[in-house]
Amino acid sequence: MRYSQAFIHTLFEAPKEAETPSHIFLLRGSFVYPLAAGLYSLLPLGHRAVEKIKGIIREELDAIGGMEVTMPVVNPAELWKKTGRFFNIGEELIRFKDRREREFVLAMTHEEVVTDMAKQFVRSYRDLPVMLYQIQTKIRDEARPRAGLLRVREFQMKDAYSFHPDFADLDVYYPRIFNAYLRIFARCGLKSTPIEADSGIMGGSGSHEFMLESAHGEDHFVLCPACGYSANTEKAVGVKAERTPCAEPLAMEEVSTPGVKTIADLMGFFGAPEKHFLKTVAYIADGSPVLAVVRGDFNVSVTKLAGHLKAVHLDYAPEKTLLEKGLNPGFLSPVGVDGMRVVFDTAITGGALYIAGGNAPDMHLKNVLAGRDFEVKERADISEVREGDRCAACGGAELRIKRGIELGHTFKLGTKYTAADSMDVTYLDGAGAPNRVVMGCYGIGVERLLASVIEKWHDEGGMQFPVSIAPYQIILSQLGNQPEVVAMAERLYSKLGAAREILYDDRGESPGVKLKDADLIGIPVRLVVSRKLEKSGEVEIKIRQTGEVKICPESELEATLEAIFKRLAPSIENLPYMDEG
RNA sequence: CGGGGCGUAGCGCAGCCUGGUAGCGCACCUGCCUUGGGAGCAGGGGGCCGUAGGUUCAAAUCCUAUCGCCCCGACCA
């Protein structure tokens, strides 16, 4: 491609809304163009990079037996009502009616549609297992799109679905997709960290998120530096240091605390550390109020609490509801609560005295003792791990909390969508008996992956693409418009263009502009021809990621490039592969 | 949805407080010149000042409403 003919319009200055590196460089480099909040057009450079990523995904999924399909974005609401998601999902799911008043949704994933296909065509155990995938537009009306392509409302997602005769077969298949994911990210130049994720009813090792460690990530995960245990913060389990029981339990007493509500205020008021308090938070779980009690130095994990309660909807209880129940926000307490479900965190043990709310305005209770002043009927791990908690897996090291971008998610779905009360998908086994189909689902956000690569691979001057997903492998910068220089550039362009994708900067711009643009758009290998080099029959080769520069005789150029590209190709060796049995 | 910030040319900004012919840099167009790190000279095109009301002889500027965008938080099947 000749730059002079290309639809590439780089910006000297970034639009002020851009703050994260990937957002800034995608805009400046003419990769994307914003249409509205969270909605972007992919310009030619961005489009090409995304197509490269999709190519890698296709290769890896085809290699483990996947078959690509295409499914509609507009889905009949009826299908989504069958699985319950029409009702369970909030405003993120766009619903509308067509001209005949029939209800539809815009698909945010395709479990319903693909399961409907499976229901139609999977009849026999001979049809299983099977894996179908699609790379298509998904629509989610996100509350807050942000950071360019990292979180958007319309995006391409690779979604894969596997169907199995039973759980054992899914367990056998799962490592293959897990390993394919590791290869996909590695081939895009990223080191991904698979972490245990919340898998709801499935439990165990049923779900993994593949994280890229990044300061601009919006997710947090826990990592044990000693044993390698890693998990989503919401799900991660840590060892909670217990408080030592007091020798002589003092009697509970009321303390007037006008306007003192938060743990921080209370610490000041009582002159006691965080862990001496009980933090009581009121939720509404599927319509019923629930109190969650954790120690003052912990926070409630909504995920763990919802999992424990088996609740679909879990929200903070509105102040109004609390007052109706005779509860006072800011002074909540497990003491003296009747007729309401109260869940205690496992950190709250007997023997130690606590300071709790008084369940009355402007009042707290001192010297509260579990078992004496309130009953602990229900105990569960409902608190979030903290940086520095000890690892529950190896018992030794202190857990670290990292920020990251979720690149992909693998999930043993089980029978959530194939169950009788959902879409009811069965097949006949060898004995002619009906059996329930078991599913797995596996997603990757394609544009987010592009943005993640830039988050990882950039410097002050711009992007530094891995050769595997760069929109062009080579940029040929012609510096000087002397006939000999032009002739040499043209010669190289046609000769190298046969084997590589090459962007030939033939513009009449000054050298500074051309070189800055080459850096900005991050093409991995830059070739320069100039008057000086032309005279000696040489070409300059610069590698964008490393900054290495070498001068190469034109006659040796192809062999030299061959070696360079071989060296630059991302490796898929030594990844934390799962045993495929 | 809560908190904060911003809407003036494609991009970055000034002008607004104190109302009076809409400006600067980059980009773009023409010509000359120039080719190793965002060159030079000369000429030029482009804006209902987000939108709608109001105040006023007069509104980018003051008032009201509304829409949009960004950041932090909540939320994220």
XYZ file of C-alpha atoms (C1' of nucleotides) in Angstrom:
658
model
C 0.000 0.000 0.000
C 1.218 3.443 -0.876
C 0.825 5.800 2.030
C -0.084 8.620 -0.352
C -3.141 6.624 -1.445
C -4.054 5.254 1.971
C -6.838 6.393 4.252
C -4.502 7.161 7.122
C -4.791 10.506 8.844
C -2.650 10.686 11.938
C -3.081 13.365 14.558
C -0.275 15.425 16.011
C -2.237 15.992 19.199
C -4.587 13.561 20.898
C -8.203 14.549 21.469
C -8.470 15.556 25.108
C -10.882 12.796 26.091
C -8.199 10.180 25.611
C -6.183 9.300 28.707
C -4.965 5.735 28.521
C -2.118 4.950 26.104
C -4.130 2.612 23.898
C -6.909 5.163 23.545
C -4.499 7.981 22.731
C -2.524 6.028 20.154
C -5.547 4.404 18.515
C -6.964 7.880 17.928
C -3.691 9.555 16.993
C -2.621 6.690 14.789
C -5.832 6.759 12.783
C -6.901 3.267 13.851
C -10.340 4.157 15.159
C -12.863 6.955 14.910
C -15.408 7.592 17.655
C -19.046 7.839 16.684
C -20.637 8.127 20.131
C -19.806 7.040 23.667
C -18.498 3.490 23.455
C -19.085 3.215 19.713
C -16.138 3.243 17.324
C -15.530 2.799 13.650
C -12.438 0.808 12.826
C -10.405 2.704 10.233
C -8.252 0.751 7.778
C -5.268 0.320 10.106
C -7.452 -0.730 13.029
C -9.491 -2.978 10.806
C -6.407 -4.759 9.540
C -5.035 -5.327 13.042
C -8.390 -6.696 14.193
C -8.538 -9.011 11.187
C -5.082 -10.323 12.128
C -6.283 -11.083 15.626
C -9.366 -12.838 14.279
C -7.124 -14.894 12.006
C -5.101 -16.118 14.978
C -8.250 -16.951 16.908
C -9.636 -18.917 13.949
C -6.432 -20.892 13.532
C -6.299 -21.884 17.178
C -9.979 -22.765 17.472
C -10.053 -24.670 14.201
C -7.030 -26.600 15.470
C -9.047 -27.956 18.386
C -11.995 -28.887 16.247
C -14.086 -25.735 16.384
C -16.402 -24.804 13.528
C -17.249 -21.206 12.805
C -20.852 -20.074 12.376
C -22.716 -16.802 12.003
C -25.742 -15.923 14.121
C -28.156 -12.990 14.114
C -27.663 -10.035 16.424
C -31.410 -9.456 16.539
C -32.933 -12.189 18.667
C -36.559 -12.922 19.453
C -37.225 -12.046 23.094
C -39.062 -15.338 23.481
C -35.793 -17.227 23.339
C -34.315 -15.054 26.071
C -37.408 -15.474 28.181
C -36.973 -19.243 28.034
C -33.576 -19.028 29.695
C -34.751 -16.306 32.051
C -32.097 -13.846 30.957
C -34.715 -11.519 29.519
C -35.817 -10.895 33.095
C -32.542 -11.301 34.978
C -30.418 -8.902 32.996
C -30.823 -5.189 33.553
C -30.695 -2.297 31.164
C -27.497 -3.616 29.637
C -29.677 -5.733 27.380
C -31.312 -3.644 24.678
C -34.938 -4.608 24.124
C -37.243 -3.312 21.401
C -40.303 -4.137 19.367
C -40.584 -4.523 15.631
C -43.334 -3.026 13.451
C -45.676 -5.816 14.423
C -45.109 -5.203 18.111
C -43.111 -8.401 18.519
C -40.432 -8.196 21.211
C -36.758 -8.538 20.351
C -33.405 -8.098 22.031
C -29.973 -7.218 20.679
C -27.732 -10.130 21.551
C -24.997 -9.479 24.102
C -23.875 -13.106 23.761
C -25.333 -16.029 21.850
C -25.971 -18.855 24.288
C -29.685 -18.845 23.476
C -29.246 -18.908 19.720
C -26.508 -21.510 19.659
C -28.309 -23.699 22.150
C -31.403 -23.479 19.989
C -29.311 -24.742 17.089
C -27.966 -27.574 19.187
C -31.463 -28.487 20.314
C -32.527 -28.757 16.684
C -29.611 -30.787 15.386
C -28.028 -32.708 18.245
C -30.042 -35.914 18.503
C -27.575 -38.666 19.168
C -24.453 -39.227 21.237
C -22.808 -39.585 17.834
C -23.292 -35.828 17.326
C -21.252 -35.039 20.439
C -19.011 -33.448 21.403
C -19.133 -30.453 19.116
C -17.740 -26.936 19.354
C -19.209 -23.989 17.454
C -17.830 -20.500 17.497
C -18.555 -17.118 16.021
C -16.699 -13.826 15.787
C -19.390 -11.212 15.694
C -20.854 -7.989 16.930
C -22.256 -7.999 20.433
C -24.311 -5.205 21.884
C -24.233 -4.201 25.535
C -25.616 -0.931 26.763
C -22.816 -0.454 29.273
C -23.480 2.023 32.055
C -20.091 3.564 31.525
C -18.014 2.878 28.444
C -14.410 3.921 29.001
C -10.795 4.006 27.896
C -11.329 3.802 24.155
C -11.669 0.217 23.015
C -11.225 -1.313 26.468
C -14.887 -1.032 27.373
C -17.424 -0.275 24.676
C -21.081 -0.801 23.902
C -20.783 -2.513 20.549
C -17.870 -4.788 19.822
C -16.735 -7.919 18.117
C -16.496 -10.897 20.344
C -15.305 -14.360 19.690
C -17.754 -16.582 21.457
C -17.316 -20.336 21.436
C -19.705 -22.960 22.735
C -18.996 -26.628 23.268
C -21.610 -29.339 23.728
C -20.905 -32.582 25.544
C -22.634 -35.823 26.424
C -21.743 -35.394 30.122
C -19.655 -33.437 32.625
C -16.746 -35.837 32.326
C -16.507 -35.120 28.619
C -16.588 -31.370 29.279
C -13.794 -31.831 31.809
C -11.744 -33.611 29.171
C -12.389 -30.893 26.615
C -11.857 -27.884 28.882
C -8.023 -28.028 28.993
C -7.921 -27.912 25.205
C -9.772 -24.621 25.052
C -7.791 -23.337 28.051
C -4.547 -24.074 26.237
C -5.824 -22.625 22.971
C -6.522 -19.401 24.870
C -2.991 -19.294 26.226
C -1.688 -19.716 22.674
C -3.999 -17.064 21.219
C -2.859 -14.407 23.681
C 0.788 -15.412 23.403
C 0.604 -15.183 19.618
C -0.775 -11.668 20.006
C 2.306 -10.848 22.047
C 0.682 -10.930 25.471
C 1.475 -12.857 28.584
C -1.886 -13.781 30.045
C -2.479 -14.912 33.599
C -5.318 -17.413 33.944
C -7.111 -16.867 37.221
C -9.905 -18.729 38.926
C -13.131 -16.878 38.401
C -16.537 -16.987 39.934
C -18.445 -19.838 38.379
C -21.634 -19.517 40.371
C -23.377 -22.842 40.841
C -20.630 -24.859 39.128
C -17.917 -24.352 41.724
C -14.456 -25.857 41.576
C -12.201 -25.120 38.645
C -15.125 -24.399 36.379
C -14.176 -20.969 35.196
C -11.085 -18.971 34.337
C -10.481 -15.383 33.399
C -7.380 -14.665 31.363
C -5.904 -11.443 32.666
C -3.301 -9.069 31.339
C -1.575 -7.287 34.168
C -2.011 -3.590 33.485
C -2.236 -0.351 35.401
C -5.172 0.627 33.214
C -7.137 -2.543 33.844
C -10.461 -2.228 35.600
C -10.428 -5.644 37.260
C -8.483 -6.792 40.268
C -7.080 -10.214 40.880
C -5.144 -11.946 43.571
C -1.831 -13.644 43.052
C 0.204 -15.747 45.465
C 3.887 -15.172 44.772
C 4.794 -18.485 46.425
C 2.459 -21.118 45.017
C 1.019 -19.290 42.023
C -2.565 -19.397 43.255
C -4.507 -16.730 41.399
C -8.146 -15.738 41.455
C -10.583 -12.960 40.912
C -10.604 -10.691 43.970
C -14.285 -11.265 44.475
C -13.870 -15.000 44.647
C -10.365 -15.402 46.075
C -10.002 -17.072 49.425
C -7.478 -15.904 51.976
C -6.605 -16.896 55.504
C -8.158 -14.449 57.936
C -6.114 -13.698 60.997
C -8.366 -14.324 64.002
C -8.603 -12.002 66.948
C -7.468 -13.332 70.248
C -10.324 -14.008 72.672
C -10.481 -11.754 75.691
C -9.877 -13.227 79.096
C -12.779 -11.642 80.914
C -15.767 -10.761 78.750
C -17.091 -7.388 79.854
C -20.798 -6.690 79.848
C -22.340 -5.088 76.782
C -22.986 -1.371 77.160
C -24.714 1.329 75.156
C -22.712 4.322 73.972
C -24.239 7.472 72.554
C -22.620 8.224 69.172
C -24.454 11.123 67.566
C -23.717 11.301 63.849
C -20.843 8.806 64.029
C -21.565 6.326 61.257
C -18.613 5.180 59.225
C -15.921 2.815 60.423
C -13.385 5.622 59.990
C -15.423 7.948 62.226
C -15.972 5.195 64.773
C -12.250 4.426 64.979
C -11.679 8.026 65.960
C -14.566 8.083 68.395
C -13.721 4.869 70.228
C -9.964 4.961 69.678
C -10.086 1.337 68.556
C -8.655 -0.372 65.428
C -10.833 -1.349 62.459
C -10.966 -4.998 63.366
C -12.693 -4.296 66.666
C -15.856 -3.301 64.841
C -18.654 -5.238 63.226
C -19.629 -3.859 59.841
C -23.233 -4.621 59.014
C -24.498 -4.086 55.478
C -28.091 -4.492 54.371
C -28.931 -6.076 51.009
C -32.009 -7.056 49.125
C -31.546 -10.571 47.749
C -34.212 -11.457 45.189
C -36.668 -9.279 47.058
C -35.864 -10.313 50.630
C -33.773 -8.198 52.961
C -30.560 -9.769 54.265
C -27.935 -8.445 56.643
C -24.294 -9.239 55.967
C -21.908 -8.859 58.875
C -18.156 -8.675 58.364
C -15.349 -7.549 60.608
C -14.555 -3.834 60.321
C -11.288 -4.450 58.529
C -12.982 -6.397 55.708
C -15.383 -5.543 52.898
C -18.325 -7.638 51.791
C -17.764 -9.551 48.546
C -21.047 -9.210 46.718
C -20.109 -12.173 44.542
C -19.448 -14.449 47.500
C -22.572 -13.288 49.280
C -24.748 -13.797 46.207
C -23.188 -17.225 45.725
C -23.872 -18.175 49.321
C -27.459 -16.945 49.134
C -27.919 -18.417 45.657
C -29.396 -15.047 44.781
C -29.859 -13.823 41.224
C -30.293 -10.166 42.148
C -28.368 -8.680 45.014
C -28.531 -4.967 45.711
C -27.925 -2.601 48.569
C -31.160 -2.166 50.480
C -32.627 1.289 49.956
C -32.684 3.496 53.045
C -36.466 3.603 52.911
C -36.773 -0.169 53.226
C -34.443 -0.160 56.216
C -36.407 2.488 58.048
C -39.602 0.535 57.400
C -37.966 -2.471 59.041
C -36.979 -0.354 62.021
C -33.314 -0.344 61.014
C -31.160 2.768 61.084
C -28.608 3.223 58.345
C -25.234 3.944 59.894
C -26.161 2.147 63.100
C -26.967 -1.327 61.769
C -26.158 -4.245 63.985
C -26.716 -7.988 64.281
C -27.696 -7.414 67.930
C -31.404 -7.570 68.508
C -32.358 -8.340 64.918
C -35.368 -10.541 64.585
C -37.094 -12.076 61.636
C -34.372 -11.288 59.129
C -31.690 -13.435 57.587
C -28.245 -12.495 58.933
C -25.060 -13.896 57.382
C -21.801 -13.657 59.331
C -18.361 -13.750 57.792
C -16.002 -16.499 58.943
C -13.633 -13.890 60.410
C -16.126 -13.241 63.171
C -15.335 -15.751 65.851
C -16.474 -16.098 69.389
C -14.488 -14.934 72.375
C -13.507 -11.458 71.201
C -15.421 -8.313 72.090
C -16.742 -6.102 69.320
C -18.222 -2.683 68.861
C -21.427 -2.824 66.860
C -24.260 -0.563 65.827
C -27.121 -0.065 68.236
C -29.932 -0.534 65.739
C -31.172 2.794 67.055
C -30.366 6.333 65.969
C -27.063 7.722 67.271
C -26.203 4.678 69.349
C -23.548 1.979 69.311
C -22.918 -1.017 71.514
C -19.598 -1.749 73.211
C -18.293 -5.129 74.396
C -20.527 -7.159 72.141
C -19.807 -10.886 72.271
C -20.827 -13.443 69.659
C -23.011 -16.171 71.108
C -23.927 -14.065 74.137
C -25.293 -10.823 72.685
C -26.263 -12.163 69.297
C -26.612 -15.582 67.800
C -24.567 -16.749 64.819
C -26.894 -19.016 62.889
C -25.332 -18.630 59.503
C -21.616 -18.303 58.789
C -19.882 -18.170 55.439
C -16.889 -16.652 53.723
C -18.478 -13.460 52.432
C -15.576 -11.003 52.630
C -13.128 -9.879 49.981
C -9.495 -10.858 50.313
C -7.069 -8.075 50.982
C -3.522 -7.381 49.926
C -1.305 -9.081 52.477
C -3.752 -11.767 53.613
C -2.127 -15.177 53.712
C -2.663 -17.550 50.822
C -5.213 -20.230 51.626
C -3.773 -22.574 49.021
C -0.230 -22.829 50.383
C -0.827 -21.254 53.760
C 2.420 -19.344 53.655
C 2.907 -16.317 51.511
C 1.142 -12.996 51.509
C -1.266 -12.470 48.645
C -0.688 -9.638 46.202
C -3.501 -7.754 44.469
C -2.948 -6.842 40.835
C -4.873 -4.698 38.405
C -5.613 -6.219 35.061
C -7.586 -6.297 31.859
C -9.818 -9.306 31.289
C -8.771 -10.661 27.905
C -10.949 -13.735 27.877
C -13.150 -15.977 29.914
C -13.628 -19.735 29.820
C -16.563 -21.227 31.606
C -17.980 -24.658 32.244
C -21.612 -23.742 31.889
C -22.967 -27.180 32.673
C -26.688 -27.493 32.060
C -27.700 -23.893 32.737
C -29.074 -23.503 29.215
C -29.888 -27.107 28.372
C -31.919 -27.846 31.514
C -35.602 -28.749 31.359
C -36.636 -25.375 32.776
C -34.381 -23.552 30.293
C -34.067 -24.670 26.681
C -34.344 -28.368 27.413
C -31.708 -29.959 25.175
C -31.270 -33.721 25.254
C -29.778 -36.476 23.101
C -30.120 -40.233 23.012
C -27.231 -42.242 24.390
C -26.003 -45.635 23.161
C -28.729 -47.392 25.093
C -31.442 -45.198 23.552
C -32.019 -43.279 26.767
C -32.416 -39.470 26.764
C -29.608 -37.484 28.404
C -29.035 -33.829 29.117
C -26.459 -32.018 26.976
C -23.679 -30.307 28.962
C -22.148 -27.037 27.745
C -19.087 -24.849 28.015
C -18.752 -21.279 26.752
C -15.651 -19.266 26.008
C -15.355 -15.597 25.072
C -12.709 -13.152 23.879
C -13.277 -9.456 23.157
C -11.476 -8.791 19.897
C -11.102 -5.000 19.969
C -10.270 -5.114 23.649
C -7.483 -7.514 22.757
C -6.149 -4.991 20.241
C -6.263 -2.221 22.857
C -4.572 -4.525 25.380
C -1.722 -5.211 22.983
C -1.164 -1.459 22.714
C -1.390 -1.030 26.476
C 1.424 -3.535 26.710
C 3.389 -2.518 23.629
C 4.009 1.194 23.316
C 6.502 3.918 24.150
C 6.232 7.704 24.150
C 6.392 7.754 20.358
C 3.559 5.357 19.687
C 2.628 1.725 19.304
C 5.010 -1.216 18.970
C 3.068 -3.992 17.311
C 4.099 -7.619 17.421
C 4.563 -8.828 13.837
C 1.667 -11.238 14.232
C -1.033 -8.597 14.417
C 0.557 -5.468 12.928
C -1.545 -3.933 10.163
C 1.565 -4.054 7.966
C 4.791 -5.867 8.735
C 7.057 -3.357 7.017
C 6.973 0.363 6.538
C 9.252 1.625 3.798
C 10.161 5.265 4.314
C 11.560 7.052 1.320
C 13.581 10.023 2.507
C 14.531 12.272 -0.394
C 12.919 12.691 -3.767
C 15.963 12.279 -5.994
C 15.178 9.985 -8.937
C 17.706 7.364 -7.767
C 16.197 7.287 -4.286
C 12.671 6.988 -5.653
C 13.764 4.258 -8.014
C 15.357 2.296 -5.190
C 12.280 2.637 -3.008
C 9.994 1.559 -5.821
C 12.242 -1.412 -6.490
C 12.154 -2.526 -2.882
C 8.422 -1.970 -2.671
C 7.611 -4.270 -5.538
C 10.231 -6.852 -4.616
C 9.323 -7.158 -0.915
C 5.612 -6.685 -1.481
C 5.359 -10.184 -2.888
C 6.117 -11.794 0.456
C 5.135 -9.200 3.027
C 2.486 -6.610 3.706
C 4.288 -3.377 3.196
C 3.285 0.227 3.635
C 5.334 2.425 1.343
C 5.582 6.003 2.586
C 5.894 7.800 -0.733
C 4.427 11.076 0.520
C 6.067 14.395 -0.115
C 6.316 14.991 3.615
C 9.469 15.987 5.411
C 11.599 13.219 6.902
C 10.572 14.121 10.436
C 6.901 13.643 9.672
C 7.470 10.296 7.991
C 9.629 8.914 10.764
C 7.290 10.137 13.518
C 4.322 8.597 11.741
C 6.160 5.308 11.323
C 6.857 5.239 15.060
C 3.295 6.234 15.917
C 1.518 3.518 13.977
C 3.934 0.947 15.299
C 4.815 -1.061 12.198
C 7.352 -3.633 13.477
C 10.049 -3.200 10.838
C 10.990 0.101 9.274
C 13.105 0.323 6.150
C 14.651 3.625 5.158
C 16.089 4.530 1.793
C 17.834 7.871 1.459
C 20.274 9.613 -0.772
C 23.234 8.604 1.352
C 22.165 4.969 1.597
C 21.287 4.784 -2.090
C 24.806 5.788 -3.015
C 26.255 2.830 -1.123
C 23.450 0.481 -2.191
C 22.268 -0.002 1.375
C 19.027 0.040 3.308
C 18.500 0.882 6.947
C 16.452 -1.595 9.002
C 14.982 -0.509 12.325
C 13.049 -2.768 14.661
C 10.294 -0.814 16.368
C 10.029 -2.848 19.561
C 13.722 -2.936 20.386
C 15.004 0.137 18.596
C 17.764 -1.922 16.962
C 19.132 -0.406 13.781
C 21.205 -2.115 11.150
C 22.449 -1.108 7.742
C 22.086 -3.837 5.178
C 23.254 -4.126 1.559
C 20.280 -4.292 -0.762
C 21.407 -7.671 -2.066
C 21.146 -9.215 1.387
C 17.934 -7.530 2.405
C 15.499 -10.381 1.866
C 17.565 -12.912 3.759
C 18.133 -10.459 6.590
C 14.429 -9.679 6.863
C 13.610 -13.365 6.827
C 15.828 -13.885 9.848
C 14.426 -10.844 11.641
C 10.806 -11.886 11.211
C 11.637 -15.373 12.379
C 13.173 -13.915 15.513
C 10.301 -11.506 16.148
C 7.523 -14.082 15.926
C 5.931 -14.486 19.375
C 6.643 -17.799 21.065
C 4.040 -20.210 22.381
C 6.596 -22.241 24.321
C 6.607 -22.551 28.107
C 3.102 -21.309 28.772
C 1.282 -22.496 31.900
C -0.538 -25.172 29.912
C -3.148 -27.349 31.532
C -2.646 -31.105 31.266
C -4.757 -32.391 28.384
C -4.754 -35.894 29.840
C -27.399 5.964 38.816
C -24.166 9.390 42.463
C -19.810 12.946 42.380
C -16.551 16.139 39.333
C -15.043 18.472 34.676
C -15.745 20.083 29.600
C -18.675 21.657 24.876
C -15.747 27.967 20.300
C -12.781 25.277 12.605
C -10.782 18.242 11.606
C -7.343 18.317 16.436
C -5.328 21.355 20.601
C -6.659 25.937 22.757
C -7.626 31.657 23.768
C -11.802 34.978 24.038
C -16.582 34.679 28.590
C -15.282 37.517 34.729
C -16.306 43.394 32.708
C -22.026 41.991 26.380
C -20.297 45.681 20.939
C -17.470 42.910 13.454
C -14.797 35.262 16.328
C -9.081 34.552 17.114
C -4.191 31.517 17.640
C -1.162 26.887 16.715
C -1.389 22.323 14.020
C -3.972 20.045 9.979
C -6.180 21.222 4.920
C -5.832 23.885 -0.368
C -2.387 26.800 -4.289
C 2.583 28.136 -5.718
C 7.817 28.148 -4.874
C 11.373 25.632 -2.124
C 12.979 21.499 0.844
C 14.130 15.612 2.280
C 17.613 11.764 8.411
C 13.294 13.187 13.352
C 6.518 16.798 13.405
C 11.151 22.116 7.535
C 10.733 27.523 5.124
C 8.317 31.680 2.318
C 3.838 33.690 0.061
C -1.317 33.276 -0.727
C -6.077 30.798 0.590
C -10.639 27.930 2.308
C -13.263 26.488 6.603
C -17.024 27.937 12.666
C -25.331 29.420 13.584
C -19.473 29.603 19.511
C -23.632 21.887 21.416
C -29.139 22.979 21.193
C -33.594 25.674 22.646
C -35.753 29.550 25.185
C -35.091 34.241 27.937
C -32.763 39.268 29.317
C -30.817 43.341 26.102
C -30.548 48.318 21.094
C -26.886 44.270 20.904
C -25.315 37.525 23.513
C -19.721 32.984 22.321
C -20.010 36.221 26.750
C -25.526 37.128 31.436
C -30.039 33.745 33.041
C -32.977 29.047 32.477
C -33.637 24.409 30.439
C -31.916 20.538 27.584
C -28.443 17.375 24.854
C -23.594 15.435 24.277
C -18.572 14.037 25.806
C -14.700 12.740 29.508
C -12.938 11.240 34.504
C -13.906 8.843 39.587
C -17.398 5.644 41.953
C -21.728 2.118 41.730
C -23.040 -1.719 38.193
C -21.123 -5.504 34.613
C -25.621 -11.896 32.323
